[in-house]
């Protein structure tokens, strides 16, 4: 598994960004420091001016990669969705029993926050915090239908598709595999958040 993780390349849908930040040192610095800044200050207090100061570059340089901070958040959340999907595929390789696959998937949901040092510009633990606390802001917006039509949420759909196929393997007549797939993911994140901040809401 270590060798596979060392060759990881997370592919975020191209329409989200203006220029792929993972193709340059400045772009990687934007990803790295935006994760740190949003995690520390929250998305509402985050802006490109603050990020520019942190990365030692003009605010305008960030706009060469992302149209605005909302789009940057969509990029970060997509990166995490792709990361979780990647872990599921790697961890379920050569596993034939769908019940075991589903247990591995749930474990992957919970453990995806573990840092992978081979992607040195993404702190998966801090990114996981952002997904829990701020992730809903990526798609709970008035522009969600327009952004969906552009393929901004393809990564989440593919993650749900991966999980739903395993659910159908377990029970082919189950009517709501996609609903259960997304609920498992959202629930795992919500209960991690509850455990940290509202412990009487979870066991």
Coordinates of C-alpha atoms in Angstrom, one line a residue:
X1 CA 0.0 0.0 0.0
X2 CA 2.9 2.4 0.8
X3 CA 4.2 2.2 -2.8
X4 CA 0.8 2.9 -4.2
X5 CA 0.3 5.9 -1.9
X6 CA 3.7 7.2 -2.9
X7 CA 2.6 7.4 -6.5
X8 CA -0.7 9.1 -5.8
X9 CA -2.1 11.8 -8.1
X10 CA -5.4 13.2 -7.2
X11 CA -7.3 14.4 -10.3
X12 CA -9.8 17.2 -9.5
X13 CA -12.3 18.1 -12.4
X14 CA -10.6 20.5 -14.7
X15 CA -13.5 23.0 -15.0
X16 CA -13.1 24.0 -11.3
X17 CA -9.9 25.8 -11.7
X18 CA -8.5 28.3 -14.2
X19 CA -5.0 26.8 -14.0
X20 CA -4.2 23.5 -12.3
X21 CA -2.5 24.4 -9.0
X22 CA -0.8 21.1 -8.8
X23 CA 1.3 21.8 -11.8
X24 CA 3.4 24.6 -10.2
X25 CA 5.1 25.4 -6.9
X26 CA 3.0 28.5 -6.4
X27 CA -0.2 26.5 -7.0
X28 CA 0.9 23.9 -4.5
X29 CA 1.7 26.7 -2.0
X30 CA -1.8 28.1 -2.6
X31 CA -3.3 24.7 -1.8
X32 CA -1.1 24.1 1.2
X33 CA -1.6 27.5 2.8
X34 CA -5.3 27.9 2.1
X35 CA -5.9 24.6 4.0
X36 CA -4.0 26.0 6.9
X37 CA -5.6 29.4 6.8
X38 CA -9.2 28.1 6.4
X39 CA -8.6 25.5 9.1
X40 CA -7.3 28.1 11.5
X41 CA -9.7 31.0 10.8
X42 CA -12.7 29.5 9.2
X43 CA -14.0 29.9 5.6
X44 CA -16.0 33.1 6.4
X45 CA -12.9 34.9 7.6
X46 CA -10.7 33.6 4.8
X47 CA -9.9 35.7 1.7
X48 CA -7.3 35.9 -1.0
X49 CA -5.7 39.0 0.5
X50 CA -4.8 37.1 3.6
X51 CA -3.7 34.1 1.6
X52 CA -1.5 36.3 -0.6
X53 CA 0.3 37.6 2.5
X54 CA 0.8 34.1 3.8
X55 CA 2.3 32.7 0.6
X56 CA 4.3 35.9 -0.1
X57 CA 2.7 36.7 -3.4
X58 CA 0.3 39.2 -4.9
X59 CA -3.4 38.5 -4.4
X60 CA -3.8 38.7 -8.2
X61 CA -1.6 35.6 -8.6
X62 CA -4.2 33.5 -6.8
X63 CA -6.9 34.7 -9.2
X64 CA -4.8 33.1 -12.0
X65 CA -5.7 29.7 -10.5
X66 CA -9.2 30.2 -9.0
X67 CA -12.0 32.6 -9.8
X68 CA -12.9 33.2 -6.2
X69 CA -12.6 31.7 -2.7
X70 CA -15.8 29.7 -3.1
X71 CA -14.3 27.9 -6.2
X72 CA -11.1 27.3 -4.2
X73 CA -13.2 25.7 -1.5
X74 CA -14.9 23.5 -4.1
X75 CA -11.4 22.5 -5.3
X76 CA -10.3 21.5 -1.8
X77 CA -13.5 19.5 -1.1
X78 CA -13.2 17.7 -4.4
X79 CA -9.6 16.9 -3.6
X80 CA -10.8 15.2 -0.4
X81 CA -13.6 13.3 -2.1
X82 CA -11.1 12.0 -4.7
X83 CA -8.7 11.1 -1.8
X84 CA -11.3 9.1 0.0
X85 CA -12.4 7.3 -3.3
X86 CA -8.7 6.5 -4.0
X87 CA -8.3 5.0 -0.5
X88 CA -11.4 2.9 -0.9
X89 CA -10.2 1.5 -4.2
X90 CA -6.7 0.8 -2.9
X91 CA -8.0 -0.7 0.4
X92 CA -10.6 -3.0 -1.3
X93 CA -8.3 -4.3 -4.0
X94 CA -8.5 -8.1 -4.1
X95 CA -11.3 -8.1 -1.6
X96 CA -14.2 -10.1 -3.0
X97 CA -16.6 -10.2 0.0
X98 CA -18.9 -7.2 -0.3
X99 CA -19.6 -7.2 3.4
X100 CA -15.8 -6.8 4.1
X101 CA -15.7 -4.1 1.4
X102 CA -18.4 -2.1 3.1
X103 CA -16.6 -2.4 6.5
X104 CA -13.4 -1.2 4.8
X105 CA -15.3 1.7 3.2
X106 CA -16.6 2.9 6.5
X107 CA -13.2 2.6 8.0
X108 CA -11.8 4.6 5.1
X109 CA -14.4 7.3 5.7
X110 CA -13.2 7.7 9.3
X111 CA -9.5 7.2 8.8
X112 CA -9.1 9.4 5.6
X113 CA -7.9 12.2 7.8
X114 CA -4.6 10.4 8.4
X115 CA -1.8 12.4 6.8
X116 CA 0.0 11.0 3.7
X117 CA 3.5 12.5 3.8
X118 CA 4.1 11.8 0.1
X119 CA 1.7 14.6 -0.8
X120 CA 3.6 17.3 1.1
X121 CA 1.4 20.2 0.1
X122 CA -1.8 18.7 1.5
X123 CA -2.4 18.2 5.1
X124 CA -5.1 15.6 5.0
X125 CA -5.9 16.0 8.7
X126 CA -6.5 19.7 8.4
X127 CA -8.4 19.2 5.1
X128 CA -10.6 16.7 6.8
X129 CA -11.4 19.4 9.4
X130 CA -12.4 21.7 6.6
X131 CA -14.6 19.1 5.0
X132 CA -16.4 18.5 8.3
X133 CA -16.8 22.2 9.3
X134 CA -17.1 24.0 5.9
X135 CA -17.7 21.3 3.2
X136 CA -21.4 21.9 3.0
X137 CA -20.7 25.5 1.9
X138 CA -19.3 24.1 -1.3
X139 CA -22.7 22.9 -2.5
X140 CA -25.4 24.4 -0.2
X141 CA -25.5 27.6 -2.4
X142 CA -27.9 29.2 -4.8
X143 CA -25.5 28.4 -7.7
X144 CA -25.4 24.7 -7.0
X145 CA -27.5 23.7 -10.1
X146 CA -25.3 25.8 -12.4
X147 CA -22.1 24.5 -10.8
X148 CA -23.4 20.9 -10.9
X149 CA -24.1 21.3 -14.7
X150 CA -20.4 22.2 -15.1
X151 CA -19.3 19.0 -13.4
X152 CA -18.1 20.6 -10.2
X153 CA -19.4 17.8 -8.0
X154 CA -18.4 14.8 -10.2
X155 CA -15.9 13.6 -7.6
X156 CA -18.6 13.3 -4.9
X157 CA -20.9 11.5 -7.4
X158 CA -18.1 9.0 -8.2
X159 CA -17.5 8.4 -4.6
X160 CA -21.2 7.7 -4.0
X161 CA -21.2 5.5 -7.1
X162 CA -18.3 3.5 -5.8
X163 CA -20.0 2.9 -2.5
X164 CA -23.4 2.3 -3.9
X165 CA -22.1 -0.6 -6.1
X166 CA -20.8 -2.4 -3.0
X167 CA -24.2 -1.9 -1.3
X168 CA -25.9 -3.4 -4.3
X169 CA -23.5 -6.3 -4.2
X170 CA -24.7 -7.0 -0.7
X171 CA -28.4 -6.6 -1.5
X172 CA -29.3 -6.2 -5.1
X173 CA -33.0 -5.3 -4.4
X174 CA -32.1 -2.4 -2.1
X175 CA -33.9 0.7 -3.4
X176 CA -31.7 3.5 -2.1
X177 CA -28.0 2.6 -2.6
X178 CA -27.0 6.2 -3.4
X179 CA -28.9 7.7 -0.5
X180 CA -27.2 5.2 1.9
X181 CA -23.8 5.8 0.3
X182 CA -24.0 9.5 0.9
X183 CA -25.5 9.1 4.3
X184 CA -22.7 6.9 5.4
X185 CA -20.1 9.5 4.3
X186 CA -22.0 12.5 5.7
X187 CA -22.8 10.7 9.0
X188 CA -19.2 9.6 9.6
X189 CA -18.1 13.2 9.2
X190 CA -20.9 14.6 11.3
X191 CA -20.2 12.2 14.2
X192 CA -16.5 13.0 14.1
X193 CA -17.5 16.6 14.4
X194 CA -19.9 15.8 17.3
X195 CA -17.3 13.8 19.1
X196 CA -14.9 16.8 19.0
X197 CA -17.3 19.6 19.8
X198 CA -20.8 18.2 20.8
X199 CA -20.0 14.9 22.4
X200 CA -23.5 14.4 23.9
X201 CA -24.8 14.0 20.3
X202 CA -22.8 10.9 19.6
X203 CA -21.7 7.6 21.1

